[in-house]
C-alpha positions as protocol buffer text, in pm:
chain_id: "A"
residue {
  index: 1
  type: MET
  ca { x: 6435 y: -5784 z: 1410 }
}
residue {
  index: 2
  type: LEU
  ca { x: 6203 y: -5516 z: 1546 }
}
residue {
  index: 3
  type: ASP
  ca { x: 6254 y: -5148 z: 1496 }
}
residue {
  index: 4
  type: PRO
  ca { x: 6412 y: -5013 z: 1821 }
}
residue {
  index: 5
  type: VAL
  ca { x: 6117 y: -4781 z: 1887 }
}
residue {
  index: 6
  type: LEU
  ca { x: 5870 y: -5068 z: 1845 }
}
residue {
  index: 7
  type: GLU
  ca { x: 6088 y: -5297 z: 2055 }
}
residue {
  index: 8
  type: GLU
  ca { x: 6084 y: -5043 z: 2338 }
}
residue {
  index: 9
  type: ALA
  ca { x: 5706 y: -5011 z: 2310 }
}
residue {
  index: 10
  type: VAL
  ca { x: 5668 y: -5390 z: 2327 }
}
residue {
  index: 11
  type: HIS
  ca { x: 5893 y: -5396 z: 2634 }
}
residue {
  index: 12
  type: VAL
  ca { x: 5687 y: -5129 z: 2810 }
}
residue {
  index: 13
  type: PHE
  ca { x: 5364 y: -5306 z: 2712 }
}
residue {
  index: 14
  type: ALA
  ca { x: 5493 y: -5637 z: 2850 }
}
residue {
  index: 15
  type: LEU
  ca { x: 5590 y: -5476 z: 3180 }
}
residue {
  index: 16
  type: LYS
  ca { x: 5248 y: -5315 z: 3213 }
}
residue {
  index: 17
  type: LEU
  ca { x: 5077 y: -5641 z: 3122 }
}
residue {
  index: 18
  type: ARG
  ca { x: 5279 y: -5824 z: 3389 }
}
residue {
  index: 19
  type: ALA
  ca { x: 5159 y: -5566 z: 3642 }
}
residue {
  index: 20
  type: ALA
  ca { x: 4791 y: -5612 z: 3551 }
}
residue {
  index: 21
  type: PRO
  ca { x: 4613 y: -5766 z: 3851 }
}
residue {
  index: 22
  type: ALA
  ca { x: 4503 y: -6086 z: 3673 }
}
residue {
  index: 23
  type: ILE
  ca { x: 4852 y: -6155 z: 3535 }
}
residue {
  index: 24
  type: ALA
  ca { x: 5030 y: -6058 z: 3857 }
}
residue {
  index: 25
  type: ALA
  ca { x: 4800 y: -6286 z: 4057 }
}
residue {
  index: 26
  type: PHE
  ca { x: 4861 y: -6572 z: 3814 }
}
residue {
  index: 27
  type: ARG
  ca { x: 5238 y: -6529 z: 3833 }
}
residue {
  index: 28
  type: GLN
  ca { x: 5223 y: -6532 z: 4214 }
}
residue {
  index: 29
  type: ALA
  ca { x: 5001 y: -6841 z: 4221 }
}
residue {
  index: 30
  type: GLU
  ca { x: 5231 y: -7013 z: 3972 }
}
residue {
  index: 31
  type: ALA
  ca { x: 5536 y: -6935 z: 4187 }
}
residue {
  index: 32
  type: ARG
  ca { x: 5362 y: -7074 z: 4498 }
}
residue {
  index: 33
  type: LEU
  ca { x: 5266 y: -7389 z: 4307 }
}
residue {
  index: 34
  type: LYS
  ca { x: 5621 y: -7440 z: 4181 }
}
residue {
  index: 35
  type: ALA
  ca { x: 5756 y: -7392 z: 4533 }
}
residue {
  index: 36
  type: ASP
  ca { x: 5521 y: -7649 z: 4690 }
}
residue {
  index: 37
  type: ALA
  ca { x: 5673 y: -7995 z: 4650 }
}
residue {
  index: 38
  type: GLY
  ca { x: 5362 y: -8166 z: 4785 }
}
residue {
  index: 39
  type: ALA
  ca { x: 5133 y: -7996 z: 4536 }
}
residue {
  index: 40
  type: GLN
  ca { x: 5377 y: -8077 z: 4256 }
}
residue {
  index: 41
  type: ARG
  ca { x: 5382 y: -8446 z: 4354 }
}
residue {
  index: 42
  type: LEU
  ca { x: 5004 y: -8457 z: 4376 }
}
residue {
  index: 43
  type: LEU
  ca { x: 4958 y: -8304 z: 4031 }
}
residue {
  index: 44
  type: ALA
  ca { x: 5224 y: -8531 z: 3881 }
}
residue {
  index: 45
  type: GLU
  ca { x: 5061 y: -8841 z: 4032 }
}
residue {
  index: 46
  type: LEU
  ca { x: 4716 y: -8730 z: 3915 }
}
residue {
  index: 47
  type: GLN
  ca { x: 4843 y: -8669 z: 3564 }
}
residue {
  index: 48
  type: GLU
  ca { x: 5023 y: -9005 z: 3558 }
}
residue {
  index: 49
  type: ARG
  ca { x: 4708 y: -9190 z: 3668 }
}
residue {
  index: 50
  type: GLN
  ca { x: 4492 y: -9008 z: 3415 }
}
residue {
  index: 51
  type: GLN
  ca { x: 4733 y: -9085 z: 3132 }
}
residue {
  index: 52
  type: ALA
  ca { x: 4772 y: -9447 z: 3237 }
}
residue {
  index: 53
  type: LEU
  ca { x: 4396 y: -9500 z: 3246 }
}
residue {
  index: 54
  type: MET
  ca { x: 4345 y: -9329 z: 2910 }
}
residue {
  index: 55
  type: GLN
  ca { x: 4621 y: -9544 z: 2758 }
}
residue {
  index: 56
  type: LYS
  ca { x: 4472 y: -9857 z: 2909 }
}
residue {
  index: 57
  type: GLN
  ca { x: 4128 y: -9768 z: 2777 }
}
residue {
  index: 58
  type: GLN
  ca { x: 4264 y: -9688 z: 2429 }
}
residue {
  index: 59
  type: ASN
  ca { x: 4435 y: -10028 z: 2423 }
}
residue {
  index: 60
  type: GLY
  ca { x: 4107 y: -10201 z: 2500 }
}
residue {
  index: 61
  type: GLY
  ca { x: 4190 y: -10280 z: 2861 }
}
residue {
  index: 62
  type: ASP
  ca { x: 3937 y: -10282 z: 3138 }
}
residue {
  index: 63
  type: ILE
  ca { x: 3964 y: -10019 z: 3407 }
}
residue {
  index: 64
  type: THR
  ca { x: 3901 y: -10154 z: 3753 }
}
residue {
  index: 65
  type: GLN
  ca { x: 3690 y: -9991 z: 4020 }
}
residue {
  index: 66
  type: ALA
  ca { x: 4003 y: -9961 z: 4234 }
}
residue {
  index: 67
  type: GLU
  ca { x: 4173 y: -9760 z: 3958 }
}
residue {
  index: 68
  type: ILE
  ca { x: 3870 y: -9534 z: 3928 }
}
residue {
  index: 69
  type: ASP
  ca { x: 3860 y: -9489 z: 4306 }
}
residue {
  index: 70
  type: THR
  ca { x: 4229 y: -9399 z: 4314 }
}
residue {
  index: 71
  type: LEU
  ca { x: 4181 y: -9142 z: 4039 }
}
residue {
  index: 72
  type: ARG
  ca { x: 3880 y: -8990 z: 4216 }
}
residue {
  index: 73
  type: ARG
  ca { x: 4073 y: -8976 z: 4543 }
}
residue {
  index: 74
  type: LEU
  ca { x: 4359 y: -8793 z: 4374 }
}
residue {
  index: 75
  type: GLN
  ca { x: 4117 y: -8554 z: 4202 }
}
residue {
  index: 76
  type: GLY
  ca { x: 3953 y: -8481 z: 4536 }
}
residue {
  index: 77
  type: GLU
  ca { x: 4289 y: -8415 z: 4701 }
}
residue {
  index: 78
  type: ALA
  ca { x: 4383 y: -8177 z: 4421 }
}
residue {
  index: 79
  type: GLN
  ca { x: 4049 y: -7996 z: 4448 }
}
residue {
  index: 80
  type: ARG
  ca { x: 4098 y: -7952 z: 4824 }
}
residue {
  index: 81
  type: ASN
  ca { x: 4459 y: -7835 z: 4797 }
}
residue {
  index: 82
  type: PRO
  ca { x: 4456 y: -7455 z: 4844 }
}
residue {
  index: 83
  type: ILE
  ca { x: 4778 y: -7402 z: 4644 }
}
residue {
  index: 84
  type: ILE
  ca { x: 4645 y: -7598 z: 4346 }
}
residue {
  index: 85
  type: THR
  ca { x: 4299 y: -7442 z: 4355 }
}
residue {
  index: 86
  type: ALA
  ca { x: 4446 y: -7091 z: 4383 }
}
residue {
  index: 87
  type: TYR
  ca { x: 4665 y: -7162 z: 4082 }
}
residue {
  index: 88
  type: PHE
  ca { x: 4379 y: -7285 z: 3863 }
}
residue {
  index: 89
  type: ARG
  ca { x: 4152 y: -7000 z: 3975 }
}
residue {
  index: 90
  type: ALA
  ca { x: 4424 y: -6745 z: 3892 }
}
residue {
  index: 91
  type: GLN
  ca { x: 4486 y: -6918 z: 3559 }
}
residue {
  index: 92
  type: GLN
  ca { x: 4117 y: -6892 z: 3468 }
}
residue {
  index: 93
  type: GLN
  ca { x: 4113 y: -6522 z: 3558 }
}
residue {
  index: 94
  type: ALA
  ca { x: 4424 y: -6455 z: 3348 }
}
residue {
  index: 95
  type: GLN
  ca { x: 4275 y: -6650 z: 3058 }
}
residue {
  index: 96
  type: GLY
  ca { x: 3960 y: -6441 z: 3088 }
}
residue {
  index: 97
  type: PHE
  ca { x: 4164 y: -6119 z: 3089 }
}
residue {
  index: 98
  type: LEU
  ca { x: 4387 y: -6187 z: 2789 }
}
residue {
  index: 99
  type: PRO
  ca { x: 4106 y: -6193 z: 2530 }
}
residue {
  index: 100
  type: GLN
  ca { x: 4020 y: -5840 z: 2645 }
}
residue {
  index: 101
  type: VAL
  ca { x: 4379 y: -5738 z: 2579 }
}
residue {
  index: 102
  type: ASN
  ca { x: 4366 y: -5909 z: 2240 }
}
residue {
  index: 103
  type: GLN
  ca { x: 4042 y: -5729 z: 2157 }
}
residue {
  index: 104
  type: GLU
  ca { x: 4190 y: -5391 z: 2248 }
}
residue {
  index: 105
  type: ILE
  ca { x: 4501 y: -5456 z: 2036 }
}
residue {
  index: 106
  type: SER
  ca { x: 4281 y: -5576 z: 1750 }
}
residue {
  index: 107
  type: GLN
  ca { x: 4072 y: -5259 z: 1763 }
}
residue {
  index: 108
  type: LEU
  ca { x: 4383 y: -5041 z: 1758 }
}
residue {
  index: 109
  type: LEU
  ca { x: 4532 y: -5236 z: 1465 }
}
residue {
  index: 110
  type: GLY
  ca { x: 4210 y: -5277 z: 1273 }
}
residue {
  index: 111
  type: VAL
  ca { x: 4272 y: -5653 z: 1233 }
}
residue {
  index: 112
  type: ASP
  ca { x: 4216 y: -5961 z: 1448 }
}
residue {
  index: 113
  type: PHE
  ca { x: 4550 y: -5961 z: 1629 }
}
residue {
  index: 114
  type: GLY
  ca { x: 4510 y: -6308 z: 1781 }
}
residue {
  index: 115
  type: ALA
  ca { x: 4422 y: -6472 z: 1450 }
}
residue {
  index: 116
  type: LEU
  ca { x: 4699 y: -6290 z: 1269 }
}
residue {
  index: 117
  type: ALA
  ca { x: 4957 y: -6375 z: 1537 }
}
residue {
  index: 118
  type: GLY
  ca { x: 4840 y: -6737 z: 1542 }
}
residue {
  index: 119
  type: ALA
  ca { x: 4876 y: -6776 z: 1165 }
}
residue {
  index: 120
  type: GLY
  ca { x: 5252 y: -6823 z: 1203 }
}
residue {
  index: 121
  type: GLY
  ca { x: 5312 y: -7025 z: 886 }
}
residue {
  index: 122
  type: CYS
  ca { x: 5416 y: -6923 z: 537 }
}
């Protein structure tokens, strides 16, 4: 359990991090994606097709041109979907921002925060 003073500081930090433009934009894009049933169906179908083709290929099966065409069609639809593209663009921006946060925390602590936090095991 965290010391109450540290817990409060973590809470304030998290609130400020959520308000950072890159994180706020990501959260908004994520909410729009979750609310769009069509985009959800498209992503689910794309993921299903990708997994099915990878499984087929791993099992030594031949992938037909029709299967490849279907996958490419779905990929194209996803790339043209403004909700999906906004989500992935916002995700990339948030992922680009978080290492900066990690670096700042690391400098303040004097240790690599990300590596230390990722160690996790005994």
